[in-house]
XYZ file of N, CA and C in Angstrom:
273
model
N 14.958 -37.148 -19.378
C 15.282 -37.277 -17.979
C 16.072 -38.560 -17.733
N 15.594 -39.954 -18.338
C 16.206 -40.728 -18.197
C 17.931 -40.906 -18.595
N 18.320 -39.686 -19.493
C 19.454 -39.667 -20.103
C 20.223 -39.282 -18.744
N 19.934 -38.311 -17.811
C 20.481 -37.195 -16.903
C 20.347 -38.500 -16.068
N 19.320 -39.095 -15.650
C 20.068 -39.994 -14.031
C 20.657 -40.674 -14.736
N 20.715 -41.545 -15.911
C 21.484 -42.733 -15.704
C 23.178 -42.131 -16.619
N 23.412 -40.551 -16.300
C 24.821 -40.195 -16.845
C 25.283 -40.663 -15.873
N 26.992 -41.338 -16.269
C 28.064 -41.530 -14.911
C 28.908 -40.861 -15.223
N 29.109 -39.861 -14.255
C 30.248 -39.307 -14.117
C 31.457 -39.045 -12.888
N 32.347 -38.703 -12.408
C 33.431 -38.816 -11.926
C 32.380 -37.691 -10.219
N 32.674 -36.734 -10.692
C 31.725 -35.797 -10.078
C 30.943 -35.193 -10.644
N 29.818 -34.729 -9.302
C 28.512 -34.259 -9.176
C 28.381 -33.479 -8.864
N 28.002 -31.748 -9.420
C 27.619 -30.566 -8.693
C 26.248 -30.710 -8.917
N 25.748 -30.484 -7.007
C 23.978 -30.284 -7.429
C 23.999 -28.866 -7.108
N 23.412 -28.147 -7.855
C 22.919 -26.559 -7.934
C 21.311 -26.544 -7.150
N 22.273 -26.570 -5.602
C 20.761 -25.793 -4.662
C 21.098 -25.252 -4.071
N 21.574 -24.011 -4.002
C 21.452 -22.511 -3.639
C 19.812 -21.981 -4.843
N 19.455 -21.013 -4.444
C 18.588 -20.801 -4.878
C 18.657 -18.918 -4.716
N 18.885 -18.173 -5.729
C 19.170 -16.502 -5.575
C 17.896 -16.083 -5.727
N 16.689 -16.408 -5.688
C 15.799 -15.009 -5.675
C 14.895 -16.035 -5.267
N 14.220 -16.792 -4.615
C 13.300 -17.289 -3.490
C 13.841 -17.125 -2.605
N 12.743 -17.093 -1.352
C 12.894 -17.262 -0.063
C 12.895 -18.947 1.024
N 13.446 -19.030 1.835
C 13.438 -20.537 2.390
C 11.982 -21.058 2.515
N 11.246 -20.669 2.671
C 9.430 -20.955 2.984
C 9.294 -21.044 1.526
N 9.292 -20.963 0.530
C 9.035 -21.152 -1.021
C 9.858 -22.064 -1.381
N 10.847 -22.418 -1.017
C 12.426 -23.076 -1.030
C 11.422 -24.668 -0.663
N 11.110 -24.418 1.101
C 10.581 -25.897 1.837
C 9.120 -26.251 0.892
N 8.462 -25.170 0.510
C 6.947 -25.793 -0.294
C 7.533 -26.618 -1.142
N 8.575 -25.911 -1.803
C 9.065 -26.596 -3.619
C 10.051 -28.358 -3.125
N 10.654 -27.775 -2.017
C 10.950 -29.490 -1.745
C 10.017 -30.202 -1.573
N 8.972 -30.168 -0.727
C 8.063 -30.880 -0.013
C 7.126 -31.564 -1.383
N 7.231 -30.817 -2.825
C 6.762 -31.488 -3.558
C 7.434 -32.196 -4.301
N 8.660 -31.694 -5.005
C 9.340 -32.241 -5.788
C 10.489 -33.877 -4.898
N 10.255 -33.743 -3.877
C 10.536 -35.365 -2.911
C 10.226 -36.474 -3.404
N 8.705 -35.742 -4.026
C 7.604 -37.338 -4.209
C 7.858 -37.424 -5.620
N 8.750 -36.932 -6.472
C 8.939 -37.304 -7.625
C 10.536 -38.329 -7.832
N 9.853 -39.764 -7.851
C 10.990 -41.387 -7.516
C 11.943 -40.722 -8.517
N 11.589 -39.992 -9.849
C 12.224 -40.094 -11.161
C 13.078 -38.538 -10.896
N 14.351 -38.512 -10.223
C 15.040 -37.653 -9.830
C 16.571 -37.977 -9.090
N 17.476 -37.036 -9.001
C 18.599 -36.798 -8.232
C 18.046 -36.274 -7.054
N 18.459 -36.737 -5.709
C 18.299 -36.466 -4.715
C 18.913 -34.823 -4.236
N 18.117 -33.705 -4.110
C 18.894 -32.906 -4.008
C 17.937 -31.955 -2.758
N 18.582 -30.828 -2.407
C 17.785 -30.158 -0.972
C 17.781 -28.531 -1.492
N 16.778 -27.515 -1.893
C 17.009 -25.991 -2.620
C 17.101 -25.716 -1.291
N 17.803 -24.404 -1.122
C 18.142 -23.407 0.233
C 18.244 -22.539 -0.357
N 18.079 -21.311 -0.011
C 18.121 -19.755 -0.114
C 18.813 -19.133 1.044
N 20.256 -17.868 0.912
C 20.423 -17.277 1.939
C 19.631 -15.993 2.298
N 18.445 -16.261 1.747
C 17.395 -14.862 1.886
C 16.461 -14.831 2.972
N 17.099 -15.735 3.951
C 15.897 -16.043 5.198
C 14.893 -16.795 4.845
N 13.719 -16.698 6.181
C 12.971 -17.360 5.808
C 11.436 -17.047 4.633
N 11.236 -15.775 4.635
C 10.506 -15.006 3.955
C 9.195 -15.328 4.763
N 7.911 -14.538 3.773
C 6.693 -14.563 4.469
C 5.963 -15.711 4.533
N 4.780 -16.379 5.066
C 4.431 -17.766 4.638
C 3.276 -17.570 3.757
N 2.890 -18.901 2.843
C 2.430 -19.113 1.669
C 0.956 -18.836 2.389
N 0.214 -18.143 1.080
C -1.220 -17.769 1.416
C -1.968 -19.550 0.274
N -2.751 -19.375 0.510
C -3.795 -20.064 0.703
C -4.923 -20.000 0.241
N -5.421 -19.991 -0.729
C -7.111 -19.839 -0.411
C -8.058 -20.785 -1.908
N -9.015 -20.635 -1.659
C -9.991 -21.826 -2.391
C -10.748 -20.435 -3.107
N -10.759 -20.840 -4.790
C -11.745 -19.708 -5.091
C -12.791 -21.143 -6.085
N -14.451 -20.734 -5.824
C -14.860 -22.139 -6.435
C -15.126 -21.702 -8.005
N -14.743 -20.768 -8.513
C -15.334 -20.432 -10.144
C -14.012 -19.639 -10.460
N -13.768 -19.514 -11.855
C -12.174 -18.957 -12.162
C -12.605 -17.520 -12.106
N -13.568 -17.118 -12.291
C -13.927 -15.663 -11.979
C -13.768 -15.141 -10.668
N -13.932 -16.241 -9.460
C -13.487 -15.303 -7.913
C -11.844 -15.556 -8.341
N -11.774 -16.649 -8.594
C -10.162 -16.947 -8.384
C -9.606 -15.185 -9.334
N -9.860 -14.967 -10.478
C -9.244 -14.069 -11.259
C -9.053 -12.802 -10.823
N -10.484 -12.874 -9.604
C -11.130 -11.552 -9.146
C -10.241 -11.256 -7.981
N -9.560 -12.676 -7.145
C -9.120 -12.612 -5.926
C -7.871 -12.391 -6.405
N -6.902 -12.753 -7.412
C -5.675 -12.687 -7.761
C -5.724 -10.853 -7.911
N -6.494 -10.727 -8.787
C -6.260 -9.210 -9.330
C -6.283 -8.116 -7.805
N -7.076 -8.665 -6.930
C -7.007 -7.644 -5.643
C -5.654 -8.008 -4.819
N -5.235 -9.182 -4.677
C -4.191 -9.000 -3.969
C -3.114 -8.492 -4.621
N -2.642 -8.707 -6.377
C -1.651 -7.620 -6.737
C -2.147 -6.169 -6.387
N -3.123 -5.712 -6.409
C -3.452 -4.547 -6.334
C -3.154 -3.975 -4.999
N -3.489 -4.248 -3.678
C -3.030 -4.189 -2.471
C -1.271 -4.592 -2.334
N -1.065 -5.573 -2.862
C 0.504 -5.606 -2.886
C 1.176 -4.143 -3.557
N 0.605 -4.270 -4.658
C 1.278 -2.991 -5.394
C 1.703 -1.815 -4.807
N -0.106 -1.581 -3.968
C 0.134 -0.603 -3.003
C 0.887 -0.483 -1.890
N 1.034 -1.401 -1.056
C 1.664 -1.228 -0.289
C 2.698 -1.527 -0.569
N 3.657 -2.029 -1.275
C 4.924 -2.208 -1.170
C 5.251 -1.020 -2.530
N 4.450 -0.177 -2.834
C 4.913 0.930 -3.818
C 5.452 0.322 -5.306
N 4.542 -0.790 -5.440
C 5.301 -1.448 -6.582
C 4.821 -1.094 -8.006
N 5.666 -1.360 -9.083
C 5.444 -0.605 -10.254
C 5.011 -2.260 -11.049
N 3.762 -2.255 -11.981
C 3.118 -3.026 -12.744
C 4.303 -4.172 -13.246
N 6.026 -3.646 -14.068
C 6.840 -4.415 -14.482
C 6.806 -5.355 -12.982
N 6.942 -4.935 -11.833
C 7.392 -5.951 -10.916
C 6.695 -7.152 -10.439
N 5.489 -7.062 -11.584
C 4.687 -8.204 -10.869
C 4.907 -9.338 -11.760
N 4.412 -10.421 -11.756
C 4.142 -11.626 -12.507
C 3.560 -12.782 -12.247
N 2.480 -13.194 -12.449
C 1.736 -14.179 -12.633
C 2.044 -15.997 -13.108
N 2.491 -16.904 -12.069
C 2.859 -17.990 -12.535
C 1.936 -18.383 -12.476
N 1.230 -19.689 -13.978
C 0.033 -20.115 -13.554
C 0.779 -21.810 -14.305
């Protein structure tokens, strides 16, 4: 990292467009990556609107957490008619 800020160069393209998030996933991911001093100052945007807002929730043992993940793909699936390839799990 230290190689990338301290390159000098003539010009600077910062790459924040963002093609497959939404602006509400866009503002979470700024709102964290701000507080990192060791960076190029840059702002992600998406022209995909604003999308839905971020859920939330506290599970206290990895078994509700596993239990609660697996029901909301499952209800997602359903309702949005989705096929198993379309899902994915960032952990």
């Amino acid at each position: 990292v230290k190689n990338i800020l301290n390159f000098e160069a003539d010009t600077i393209v910062k790459l924040e467009q963002n093609y497959r998030s939404t602006n509400t996933i866009l503002n979470a991911a700024n709102c964290v990556i701000k507080n990192n001093a060791q960076r190029h100052n840059k702002v992600l945007w998406s022209g995909h609107g604003e999308g839905e807002l971020i859920e939330v929730f506290v599970a206290p043992t990895e078994v509700e957490e596993a239990e609660a993940v697996v029901c909301r793909i499952v209800r997602l699936k359903e309702l949005h008619a989705l096929k198993w390839r379309d899902i994915a799990i960032l952990y």
